[in-house]
Amino acid sequence: MQAMMNKDAAGTIPPQTRKRKAAEATTSPTPDDTLPNKRPQLTSAGKHQLEGPEAAPPTPLTTTTSHNGNDSHSDADPAADAMDSDDDFMSNLSSEDDMIQEDDSDNDVSNPEDFDFDDEPDLDSGNKDSQQTMKRNYLDIEFKVYRPEDIQKQQDDLVDEVNMILDISKEEAAILLRHFRWNRERLIEDYMDKPRQVLDAAGLAQTAADQPRLQVIPGFMCDICCEDGDGLESFAIKCGHRFCVNCYRQYLSQKIREEGEAARIQCPADGCNLIIDARSLDLLVTPELTERYHELLMRTYVEDKESLKWCPSPDCANAVECGVKKKDLTKVVPTVSCLCGHRFCFGCIYTDHQPAPCELVKRWLKKCADDSETANWISANTKECPKCNSTIEKNGGCNHMTCRKCKYEFCWMCMGLWSEHGTSWYNCNRFEEKSGAEARDAQAKSRVSLERYLHYYNRYHNHEQSARLDKDLYMKTEKKMVELQKQSGMSWIEVQYLQSASQALQTCRQTLMWTYAFAFYLARNNLTEIFESNQKDLEMAVENLSEMFEKPVQDLAQPGLKVDIMDKTSYCNKRRVILLEDTAENLAKGKWTFNVDLVSGAPLVNPTSAPGTSSRR
Amino acid sequence: MASTKRIAKEFADCTTAPPPGISITLPSDADLHTWHVTVTAPPNSVYAPGRFGLILKMPTDYPFKAPTINFTTRIYHPNITNDSLGNICLALLKSENWKPSSKIINVLEAVRNILVEPMPDDPLEQRIADEYKRDRAEFEKNARAYVERYAKGTVNFVQAPDPKDDKSKNNDKNSGAPAANPGRAAGRQGGSGSGSASRPAPPA
């Protein structure tokens, strides 16, 4: 985690903490030049090391990192402690202080400082490394990961508790809890207050009748199938609405299998809202269906709670708990990381998309799905009708075009009115007719927005692809590491730096990819300049590292290159966190100006009027 | 099939003691799952004295799944689509409300009830619902005009061709309605109302 903490260095330093930092810097155990030697040990400590501060060591069952501004639980947990252990001067206490006061102290004091930091980070960031910031970390999201057995246990615990406090059966307690969306306090309060209404609303019987069982009742006729044979087995829950077992079974299996219903399966009788409890269900259906039923029940537990979400990774049955609410999503990008290693956004369940907020991601993906390939092709092959702006492909023939829609006749070459060509038809050698110039002008404008989009899209796409290639590379990394061990006589631990580099590459590319989607929606201003400068630094570093990483094994064995790669790896990670933190902080403070509305979704400024092609690239 | 016995019983119940304003015929004796229902609008509704044709279909896993209902007579109503499909929105028919022990007779009564009391807050035709809420007189005028135009004379049970399955039309043709004119469905779709000799000419 050491590397992670250093990344703050070049970032923003609130003045009031400067002195403290200066003092600490002198006691800092990690002067810059010792870093490379330290790194191998660090990287071997845990594979999550490179993924930023929100990825805590995978060992503890519940993974909690330190704080984010939305929820200020302050239970000290071992994971956070472990993470900070290298940075003795980063006291948990003070970082929490900063967090709580975010809105007064941080806001007004630190901002001017935000803009003056490194434009040439390569040269002097080393010195800044030793300065540690005490400022609140805008990237840290508090979350916990639960395994299926934890989720089950949580439910069981709640059920047991309610079962004891209210003196009702466990099945009934479970039904009540589900009705109250697992809000135990409200359930108990309401139940104490007006037990009758609560039982009624939740679909529970008032009477304590016998445990339901299968019975053969002479003269019974099933109201569903109208069968009345002798020995027909029938069943009823506490409401006493009795149906034959076959109908009951078919009813339940249809509800569970086809409608995916579990928590609210009511008695089959018309107008009866009594809920069928788990025990009755076990009595009636096949074990296979029971299993499905309990799976669905488990699902409703997670889905009922706003603070819980399933890990979207295939075959992962874990759930993540996070306090970030939907309304916070314009202010924060709550990236969490499951025990299975999958990193995703808690807000929209999409794969890690820092630094872009969920709304922008949604729009961007939609735009790309609609536009990208089509737009490329349109850009290359078509022109718009100067009159009605229909997109026209010239699929052969002469330059005399007649728009199918509006019947406008024009020249494909100069876009001018065909009649203005006079007698020089088929020979468009004239330079400036009025209508032609205007048409070309309008055309140019409409292309600007397309080109702007393609600029960002191409870079986004490039990183997406490179990340995929880097992933392949990662598969080969292990082989490389073995080879390198043989050739150089280094120990396994000593070649771990390759894996770190590979992971850094992937993570950084993922981030870079989303910076382009983010930038597409940014209006031009100073903040955007800073953002682009950060983006450029990261991109350059990543490309450098990527190049080094691909070198043949014999080159990698040279000690010089190893140090270079380790340096570059840590530098990339640092630059990534700086960029993300800066973005997250401005997002939290609402400082970005977007050319679309983050909430309602209507474009604020026509993107064409905010030409955003960066002059830096 | 378990459902046959049940449906036969329900059909017997509905035909021996039919609920007021409702009469039921079977288009085909071989198929108990499709009923032709004629609903006479209650006298206290704006649709009186119109008579409306409905096709009621029970799925194979009836009564575990709800039946479906379509108006074959066009009607100006917030909860019934104002097209040749005549889809109807009834809470009772939704899967979360339908119970295996729910009875057709209750469904039909519910249908007749929404003729008296439309539910404009849960509309299928937003425009008509708005009109019902804002300008009741205009709504009633339009509803009456539709009754005049479509809901008098012989009730027809020609269902609009299902876009997914054109054959469904043929099944319904040999129904209790007078000789079906193939052009009729199309004519009704356009809203012109012409094409059926059995129906009075639309008001000018």
PDB file of C-alpha atoms in Angstrom, chain A residues 201-418:
ATOM      1  CA  ALA A 201     -50.639  -6.511   5.827  1.00  0.00           C
ATOM      2  CA  ALA A 202     -47.789  -9.016   5.804  1.00  0.00           C
ATOM      3  CA  GLY A 203     -50.155 -11.866   4.935  1.00  0.00           C
ATOM      4  CA  LEU A 204     -50.076 -13.811   8.181  1.00  0.00           C
ATOM      5  CA  ALA A 205     -52.901 -15.498  10.003  1.00  0.00           C
ATOM      6  CA  GLN A 206     -54.104 -14.120  13.309  1.00  0.00           C
ATOM      7  CA  THR A 207     -54.810 -17.511  14.781  1.00  0.00           C
ATOM      8  CA  ALA A 208     -52.277 -19.975  16.011  1.00  0.00           C
ATOM      9  CA  ALA A 209     -53.733 -22.956  14.183  1.00  0.00           C
ATOM     10  CA  ASP A 210     -52.049 -26.344  13.982  1.00  0.00           C
ATOM     11  CA  GLN A 211     -49.074 -26.820  11.739  1.00  0.00           C
ATOM     12  CA  PRO A 212     -50.425 -27.384   8.226  1.00  0.00           C
ATOM     13  CA  ARG A 213     -50.283 -30.962   6.943  1.00  0.00           C
ATOM     14  CA  LEU A 214     -51.588 -33.093   4.103  1.00  0.00           C
ATOM     15  CA  GLN A 215     -55.009 -34.522   4.770  1.00  0.00           C
ATOM     16  CA  VAL A 216     -57.596 -36.746   3.113  1.00  0.00           C
ATOM     17  CA  ILE A 217     -61.036 -35.363   3.837  1.00  0.00           C
ATOM     18  CA  PRO A 218     -64.113 -37.324   2.702  1.00  0.00           C
ATOM     19  CA  GLY A 219     -66.402 -35.449   0.328  1.00  0.00           C
ATOM     20  CA  PHE A 220     -63.757 -32.838  -0.463  1.00  0.00           C
ATOM     21  CA  MET A 221     -63.854 -31.150  -3.842  1.00  0.00           C
ATOM     22  CA  CYS A 222     -60.952 -29.034  -5.054  1.00  0.00           C
ATOM     23  CA  ASP A 223     -62.075 -25.584  -6.066  1.00  0.00           C
ATOM     24  CA  ILE A 224     -59.366 -25.299  -8.690  1.00  0.00           C
ATOM     25  CA  CYS A 225     -59.607 -28.502 -10.678  1.00  0.00           C
ATOM     26  CA  CYS A 226     -63.085 -29.530  -9.497  1.00  0.00           C
ATOM     27  CA  GLU A 227     -61.863 -33.062  -8.784  1.00  0.00           C
ATOM     28  CA  ASP A 228     -63.528 -34.889  -5.931  1.00  0.00           C
ATOM     29  CA  GLY A 229     -62.170 -38.447  -5.995  1.00  0.00           C
ATOM     30  CA  ASP A 230     -61.952 -40.532  -2.841  1.00  0.00           C
ATOM     31  CA  GLY A 231     -58.598 -40.386  -1.159  1.00  0.00           C
ATOM     32  CA  LEU A 232     -57.729 -37.072  -2.772  1.00  0.00           C
ATOM     33  CA  GLU A 233     -54.993 -35.537  -0.678  1.00  0.00           C
ATOM     34  CA  SER A 234     -55.529 -31.906   0.140  1.00  0.00           C
ATOM     35  CA  PHE A 235     -53.641 -29.111   1.840  1.00  0.00           C
ATOM     36  CA  ALA A 236     -54.457 -25.762   3.411  1.00  0.00           C
ATOM     37  CA  ILE A 237     -52.406 -23.154   5.190  1.00  0.00           C
ATOM     38  CA  LYS A 238     -53.746 -21.404   8.244  1.00  0.00           C
ATOM     39  CA  CYS A 239     -56.513 -19.593   6.383  1.00  0.00           C
ATOM     40  CA  GLY A 240     -58.176 -22.968   5.817  1.00  0.00           C
ATOM     41  CA  HIS A 241     -58.585 -22.603   2.049  1.00  0.00           C
ATOM     42  CA  ARG A 242     -58.197 -26.212   1.044  1.00  0.00           C
ATOM     43  CA  PHE A 243     -57.048 -27.381  -2.358  1.00  0.00           C
ATOM     44  CA  CYS A 244     -55.896 -30.708  -3.700  1.00  0.00           C
ATOM     45  CA  VAL A 245     -52.206 -31.417  -3.523  1.00  0.00           C
ATOM     46  CA  ASN A 246     -51.780 -31.556  -7.281  1.00  0.00           C
ATOM     47  CA  CYS A 247     -53.210 -28.102  -7.784  1.00  0.00           C
ATOM     48  CA  TYR A 248     -51.204 -26.747  -4.887  1.00  0.00           C
ATOM     49  CA  ARG A 249     -48.037 -28.187  -6.356  1.00  0.00           C
ATOM     50  CA  GLN A 250     -48.718 -26.905  -9.822  1.00  0.00           C
ATOM     51  CA  TYR A 251     -49.534 -23.487  -8.417  1.00  0.00           C
ATOM     52  CA  LEU A 252     -46.320 -23.325  -6.419  1.00  0.00           C
ATOM     53  CA  SER A 253     -44.097 -24.614  -9.173  1.00  0.00           C
ATOM     54  CA  GLN A 254     -45.564 -22.141 -11.623  1.00  0.00           C
ATOM     55  CA  LYS A 255     -45.019 -19.258  -9.222  1.00  0.00           C
ATOM     56  CA  ILE A 256     -41.470 -20.274  -8.409  1.00  0.00           C
ATOM     57  CA  ARG A 257     -40.254 -21.488 -11.750  1.00  0.00           C
ATOM     58  CA  GLU A 258     -42.090 -19.264 -14.190  1.00  0.00           C
ATOM     59  CA  GLU A 259     -42.749 -16.107 -12.284  1.00  0.00           C
ATOM     60  CA  GLY A 260     -39.664 -16.247 -10.076  1.00  0.00           C
ATOM     61  CA  GLU A 261     -41.800 -15.467  -7.078  1.00  0.00           C
ATOM     62  CA  ALA A 262     -40.826 -16.597  -3.603  1.00  0.00           C
ATOM     63  CA  ALA A 263     -41.362 -14.144  -0.808  1.00  0.00           C
ATOM     64  CA  ARG A 264     -44.924 -13.284  -1.736  1.00  0.00           C
ATOM     65  CA  ILE A 265     -46.627 -16.458  -2.847  1.00  0.00           C
ATOM     66  CA  GLN A 266     -50.139 -16.182  -1.533  1.00  0.00           C
ATOM     67  CA  CYS A 267     -52.750 -18.799  -0.786  1.00  0.00           C
ATOM     68  CA  PRO A 268     -54.310 -19.907  -4.109  1.00  0.00           C
ATOM     69  CA  ALA A 269     -57.756 -18.836  -2.947  1.00  0.00           C
ATOM     70  CA  ASP A 270     -59.222 -15.812  -4.673  1.00  0.00           C
ATOM     71  CA  GLY A 271     -58.888 -12.752  -2.469  1.00  0.00           C
ATOM     72  CA  CYS A 272     -56.863 -14.471   0.262  1.00  0.00           C
ATOM     73  CA  ASN A 273     -53.557 -12.742   0.849  1.00  0.00           C
ATOM     74  CA  LEU A 274     -52.042 -15.160   3.310  1.00  0.00           C
ATOM     75  CA  ILE A 275     -48.421 -15.890   2.451  1.00  0.00           C
ATOM     76  CA  ILE A 276     -47.303 -19.470   2.074  1.00  0.00           C
ATOM     77  CA  ASP A 277     -44.426 -20.026   4.470  1.00  0.00           C
ATOM     78  CA  ALA A 278     -41.206 -21.865   3.783  1.00  0.00           C
ATOM     79  CA  ARG A 279     -42.160 -24.846   5.918  1.00  0.00           C
ATOM     80  CA  SER A 280     -45.424 -25.506   4.090  1.00  0.00           C
ATOM     81  CA  LEU A 281     -43.576 -25.202   0.845  1.00  0.00           C
ATOM     82  CA  ASP A 282     -40.974 -27.766   1.865  1.00  0.00           C
ATOM     83  CA  LEU A 283     -43.832 -30.121   2.615  1.00  0.00           C
ATOM     84  CA  LEU A 284     -45.287 -29.861  -0.865  1.00  0.00           C
ATOM     85  CA  VAL A 285     -42.690 -29.486  -3.569  1.00  0.00           C
ATOM     86  CA  THR A 286     -39.654 -31.338  -4.839  1.00  0.00           C
ATOM     87  CA  PRO A 287     -36.254 -30.649  -3.280  1.00  0.00           C
ATOM     88  CA  GLU A 288     -35.121 -29.124  -6.543  1.00  0.00           C
ATOM     89  CA  LEU A 289     -37.885 -26.562  -6.407  1.00  0.00           C
ATOM     90  CA  THR A 290     -37.256 -25.902  -2.741  1.00  0.00           C
ATOM     91  CA  GLU A 291     -33.685 -25.081  -3.564  1.00  0.00           C
ATOM     92  CA  ARG A 292     -34.792 -22.636  -6.196  1.00  0.00           C
ATOM     93  CA  TYR A 293     -37.261 -21.159  -3.750  1.00  0.00           C
ATOM     94  CA  HIS A 294     -34.581 -20.494  -1.166  1.00  0.00           C
ATOM     95  CA  GLU A 295     -32.323 -19.059  -3.824  1.00  0.00           C
ATOM     96  CA  LEU A 296     -35.071 -16.624  -4.772  1.00  0.00           C
ATOM     97  CA  LEU A 297     -35.655 -15.755  -1.145  1.00  0.00           C
ATOM     98  CA  MET A 298     -31.976 -15.010  -0.772  1.00  0.00           C
ATOM     99  CA  ARG A 299     -32.170 -12.841  -3.835  1.00  0.00           C
ATOM    100  CA  THR A 300     -35.022 -10.813  -2.449  1.00  0.00           C
ATOM    101  CA  TYR A 301     -33.000 -10.159   0.666  1.00  0.00           C
ATOM    102  CA  VAL A 302     -30.198  -8.534  -1.296  1.00  0.00           C
ATOM    103  CA  GLU A 303     -32.570  -6.799  -3.669  1.00  0.00           C
ATOM    104  CA  ASP A 304     -34.707  -5.462  -0.868  1.00  0.00           C
ATOM    105  CA  LYS A 305     -31.806  -3.600   0.659  1.00  0.00           C
ATOM    106  CA  GLU A 306     -30.589  -0.551  -1.143  1.00  0.00           C
ATOM    107  CA  SER A 307     -27.181  -0.901   0.432  1.00  0.00           C
ATOM    108  CA  LEU A 308     -26.634  -4.423  -0.921  1.00  0.00           C
ATOM    109  CA  LYS A 309     -25.875  -5.485  -4.450  1.00  0.00           C
ATOM    110  CA  TRP A 310     -24.806  -8.718  -6.069  1.00  0.00           C
ATOM    111  CA  CYS A 311     -21.385  -8.936  -7.566  1.00  0.00           C
ATOM    112  CA  PRO A 312     -22.104  -8.997 -11.300  1.00  0.00           C
ATOM    113  CA  SER A 313     -19.188 -11.252 -12.119  1.00  0.00           C
ATOM    114  CA  PRO A 314     -20.279 -14.583 -13.624  1.00  0.00           C
ATOM    115  CA  ASP A 315     -20.406 -17.434 -11.115  1.00  0.00           C
ATOM    116  CA  CYS A 316     -19.771 -15.110  -8.207  1.00  0.00           C
ATOM    117  CA  ALA A 317     -22.391 -15.454  -5.499  1.00  0.00           C
ATOM    118  CA  ASN A 318     -21.117 -12.681  -3.267  1.00  0.00           C
ATOM    119  CA  ALA A 319     -22.916  -9.490  -2.443  1.00  0.00           C
ATOM    120  CA  VAL A 320     -21.384  -6.120  -1.689  1.00  0.00           C
ATOM    121  CA  GLU A 321     -22.636  -3.661   0.848  1.00  0.00           C
ATOM    122  CA  CYS A 322     -22.004   0.022   0.283  1.00  0.00           C
ATOM    123  CA  GLY A 323     -23.598   3.128   1.688  1.00  0.00           C
ATOM    124  CA  VAL A 324     -23.539   5.208  -1.486  1.00  0.00           C
ATOM    125  CA  LYS A 325     -27.070   6.173  -2.455  1.00  0.00           C
ATOM    126  CA  LYS A 326     -28.471   6.684  -5.875  1.00  0.00           C
ATOM    127  CA  LYS A 327     -28.732  10.418  -5.426  1.00  0.00           C
ATOM    128  CA  ASP A 328     -25.009  10.580  -4.620  1.00  0.00           C
ATOM    129  CA  LEU A 329     -24.013   9.266  -8.005  1.00  0.00           C
ATOM    130  CA  THR A 330     -23.481  12.690  -9.525  1.00  0.00           C
ATOM    131  CA  LYS A 331     -20.913  13.337  -6.840  1.00  0.00           C
ATOM    132  CA  VAL A 332     -19.045  10.099  -6.560  1.00  0.00           C
ATOM    133  CA  VAL A 333     -18.050   7.060  -8.571  1.00  0.00           C
ATOM    134  CA  PRO A 334     -18.388   4.267  -6.022  1.00  0.00           C
ATOM    135  CA  THR A 335     -15.990   1.642  -7.294  1.00  0.00           C
ATOM    136  CA  VAL A 336     -15.945  -1.497  -5.182  1.00  0.00           C
ATOM    137  CA  SER A 337     -14.011  -4.675  -5.463  1.00  0.00           C
ATOM    138  CA  CYS A 338     -15.424  -8.115  -4.754  1.00  0.00           C
ATOM    139  CA  LEU A 339     -13.511 -10.919  -3.110  1.00  0.00           C
ATOM    140  CA  CYS A 340     -13.564 -12.674  -6.464  1.00  0.00           C
ATOM    141  CA  GLY A 341     -11.358  -9.881  -7.766  1.00  0.00           C
ATOM    142  CA  HIS A 342     -13.997  -8.210  -9.899  1.00  0.00           C
ATOM    143  CA  ARG A 343     -14.015  -4.445  -9.638  1.00  0.00           C
ATOM    144  CA  PHE A 344     -17.273  -2.740 -10.437  1.00  0.00           C
ATOM    145  CA  CYS A 345     -19.251   0.387  -9.841  1.00  0.00           C
ATOM    146  CA  PHE A 346     -21.727   0.022  -7.006  1.00  0.00           C
ATOM    147  CA  GLY A 347     -23.964   2.605  -8.581  1.00  0.00           C
ATOM    148  CA  CYS A 348     -24.601   1.021 -11.946  1.00  0.00           C
ATOM    149  CA  ILE A 349     -23.007  -2.448 -11.615  1.00  0.00           C
ATOM    150  CA  TYR A 350     -20.936  -1.761 -14.695  1.00  0.00           C
ATOM    151  CA  THR A 351     -17.241  -2.715 -14.647  1.00  0.00           C
ATOM    152  CA  ASP A 352     -14.966  -0.131 -13.034  1.00  0.00           C
ATOM    153  CA  HIS A 353     -15.457   3.092 -14.959  1.00  0.00           C
ATOM    154  CA  GLN A 354     -13.563   5.640 -12.920  1.00  0.00           C
ATOM    155  CA  PRO A 355     -13.362   8.582 -13.341  1.00  0.00           C
ATOM    156  CA  ALA A 356     -16.560   8.969 -15.368  1.00  0.00           C
ATOM    157  CA  PRO A 357     -19.795   9.201 -13.332  1.00  0.00           C
ATOM    158  CA  CYS A 358     -22.499   6.596 -13.984  1.00  0.00           C
ATOM    159  CA  GLU A 359     -24.750   8.912 -15.956  1.00  0.00           C
ATOM    160  CA  LEU A 360     -21.992   9.779 -18.404  1.00  0.00           C
ATOM    161  CA  VAL A 361     -21.083   6.126 -18.745  1.00  0.00           C
ATOM    162  CA  LYS A 362     -24.640   5.259 -19.564  1.00  0.00           C
ATOM    163  CA  ARG A 363     -24.808   7.932 -22.219  1.00  0.00           C
ATOM    164  CA  TRP A 364     -21.438   7.140 -23.598  1.00  0.00           C
ATOM    165  CA  LEU A 365     -22.163   3.446 -23.991  1.00  0.00           C
ATOM    166  CA  LYS A 366     -25.462   4.230 -25.607  1.00  0.00           C
ATOM    167  CA  LYS A 367     -23.867   6.703 -27.929  1.00  0.00           C
ATOM    168  CA  CYS A 368     -21.171   4.240 -28.869  1.00  0.00           C
ATOM    169  CA  ALA A 369     -23.688   1.496 -29.454  1.00  0.00           C
ATOM    170  CA  ASP A 370     -25.623   3.817 -31.716  1.00  0.00           C
ATOM    171  CA  ASP A 371     -22.870   5.702 -33.320  1.00  0.00           C
ATOM    172  CA  SER A 372     -19.351   4.502 -33.492  1.00  0.00           C
ATOM    173  CA  GLU A 373     -19.090   2.220 -36.487  1.00  0.00           C
ATOM    174  CA  THR A 374     -21.932   3.843 -38.292  1.00  0.00           C
ATOM    175  CA  ALA A 375     -20.491   7.272 -37.657  1.00  0.00           C
ATOM    176  CA  ASN A 376     -17.140   6.232 -39.013  1.00  0.00           C
ATOM    177  CA  TRP A 377     -18.668   4.939 -42.147  1.00  0.00           C
ATOM    178  CA  ILE A 378     -20.927   7.917 -42.579  1.00  0.00           C
ATOM    179  CA  SER A 379     -18.023  10.236 -42.092  1.00  0.00           C
ATOM    180  CA  ALA A 380     -16.027   8.494 -44.755  1.00  0.00           C
ATOM    181  CA  ASN A 381     -18.678   7.808 -47.353  1.00  0.00           C
ATOM    182  CA  THR A 382     -21.494  10.278 -47.264  1.00  0.00           C
ATOM    183  CA  LYS A 383     -22.444  13.905 -47.503  1.00  0.00           C
ATOM    184  CA  GLU A 384     -25.593  15.615 -46.427  1.00  0.00           C
ATOM    185  CA  CYS A 385     -28.107  17.088 -48.784  1.00  0.00           C
ATOM    186  CA  PRO A 386     -27.510  20.867 -48.653  1.00  0.00           C
ATOM    187  CA  LYS A 387     -31.222  21.467 -48.400  1.00  0.00           C
ATOM    188  CA  CYS A 388     -32.788  18.869 -46.137  1.00  0.00           C
ATOM    189  CA  ASN A 389     -29.650  17.433 -44.535  1.00  0.00           C
ATOM    190  CA  SER A 390     -30.514  13.867 -45.390  1.00  0.00           C
ATOM    191  CA  THR A 391     -27.416  11.755 -45.415  1.00  0.00           C
ATOM    192  CA  ILE A 392     -26.600  10.692 -48.933  1.00  0.00           C
ATOM    193  CA  GLU A 393     -24.258   8.049 -50.202  1.00  0.00           C
ATOM    194  CA  LYS A 394     -23.118   8.414 -53.748  1.00  0.00           C
ATOM    195  CA  ASN A 395     -23.148   4.911 -55.070  1.00  0.00           C
ATOM    196  CA  GLY A 396     -22.023   5.623 -58.590  1.00  0.00           C
ATOM    197  CA  GLY A 397     -22.954   7.693 -61.549  1.00  0.00           C
ATOM    198  CA  CYS A 398     -22.383  11.303 -62.180  1.00  0.00           C
ATOM    199  CA  ASN A 399     -22.035  14.288 -59.934  1.00  0.00           C
ATOM    200  CA  HIS A 400     -25.507  15.529 -60.661  1.00  0.00           C
ATOM    201  CA  MET A 401     -27.275  14.486 -57.466  1.00  0.00           C
ATOM    202  CA  THR A 402     -31.008  14.631 -56.868  1.00  0.00           C
ATOM    203  CA  CYS A 403     -31.978  14.200 -53.254  1.00  0.00           C
ATOM    204  CA  ARG A 404     -34.525  11.434 -52.988  1.00  0.00           C
ATOM    205  CA  LYS A 405     -36.304  13.155 -50.181  1.00  0.00           C
ATOM    206  CA  CYS A 406     -36.541  16.801 -51.129  1.00  0.00           C
ATOM    207  CA  LYS A 407     -35.659  16.525 -54.818  1.00  0.00           C
ATOM    208  CA  TYR A 408     -32.973  19.159 -54.415  1.00  0.00           C
ATOM    209  CA  GLU A 409     -30.510  19.004 -57.272  1.00  0.00           C
ATOM    210  CA  PHE A 410     -26.903  19.689 -56.485  1.00  0.00           C
ATOM    211  CA  CYS A 411     -23.363  18.929 -57.495  1.00  0.00           C
ATOM    212  CA  TRP A 412     -21.624  16.241 -55.444  1.00  0.00           C
ATOM    213  CA  MET A 413     -18.243  17.917 -55.844  1.00  0.00           C
ATOM    214  CA  CYS A 414     -18.948  21.462 -54.809  1.00  0.00           C
ATOM    215  CA  MET A 415     -22.309  20.901 -53.111  1.00  0.00           C
ATOM    216  CA  GLY A 416     -23.646  23.854 -55.052  1.00  0.00           C
ATOM    217  CA  LEU A 417     -27.030  24.123 -56.694  1.00  0.00           C
ATOM    218  CA  TRP A 418     -26.931  22.191 -59.936  1.00  0.00           C
TER     219      TRP A 418
END
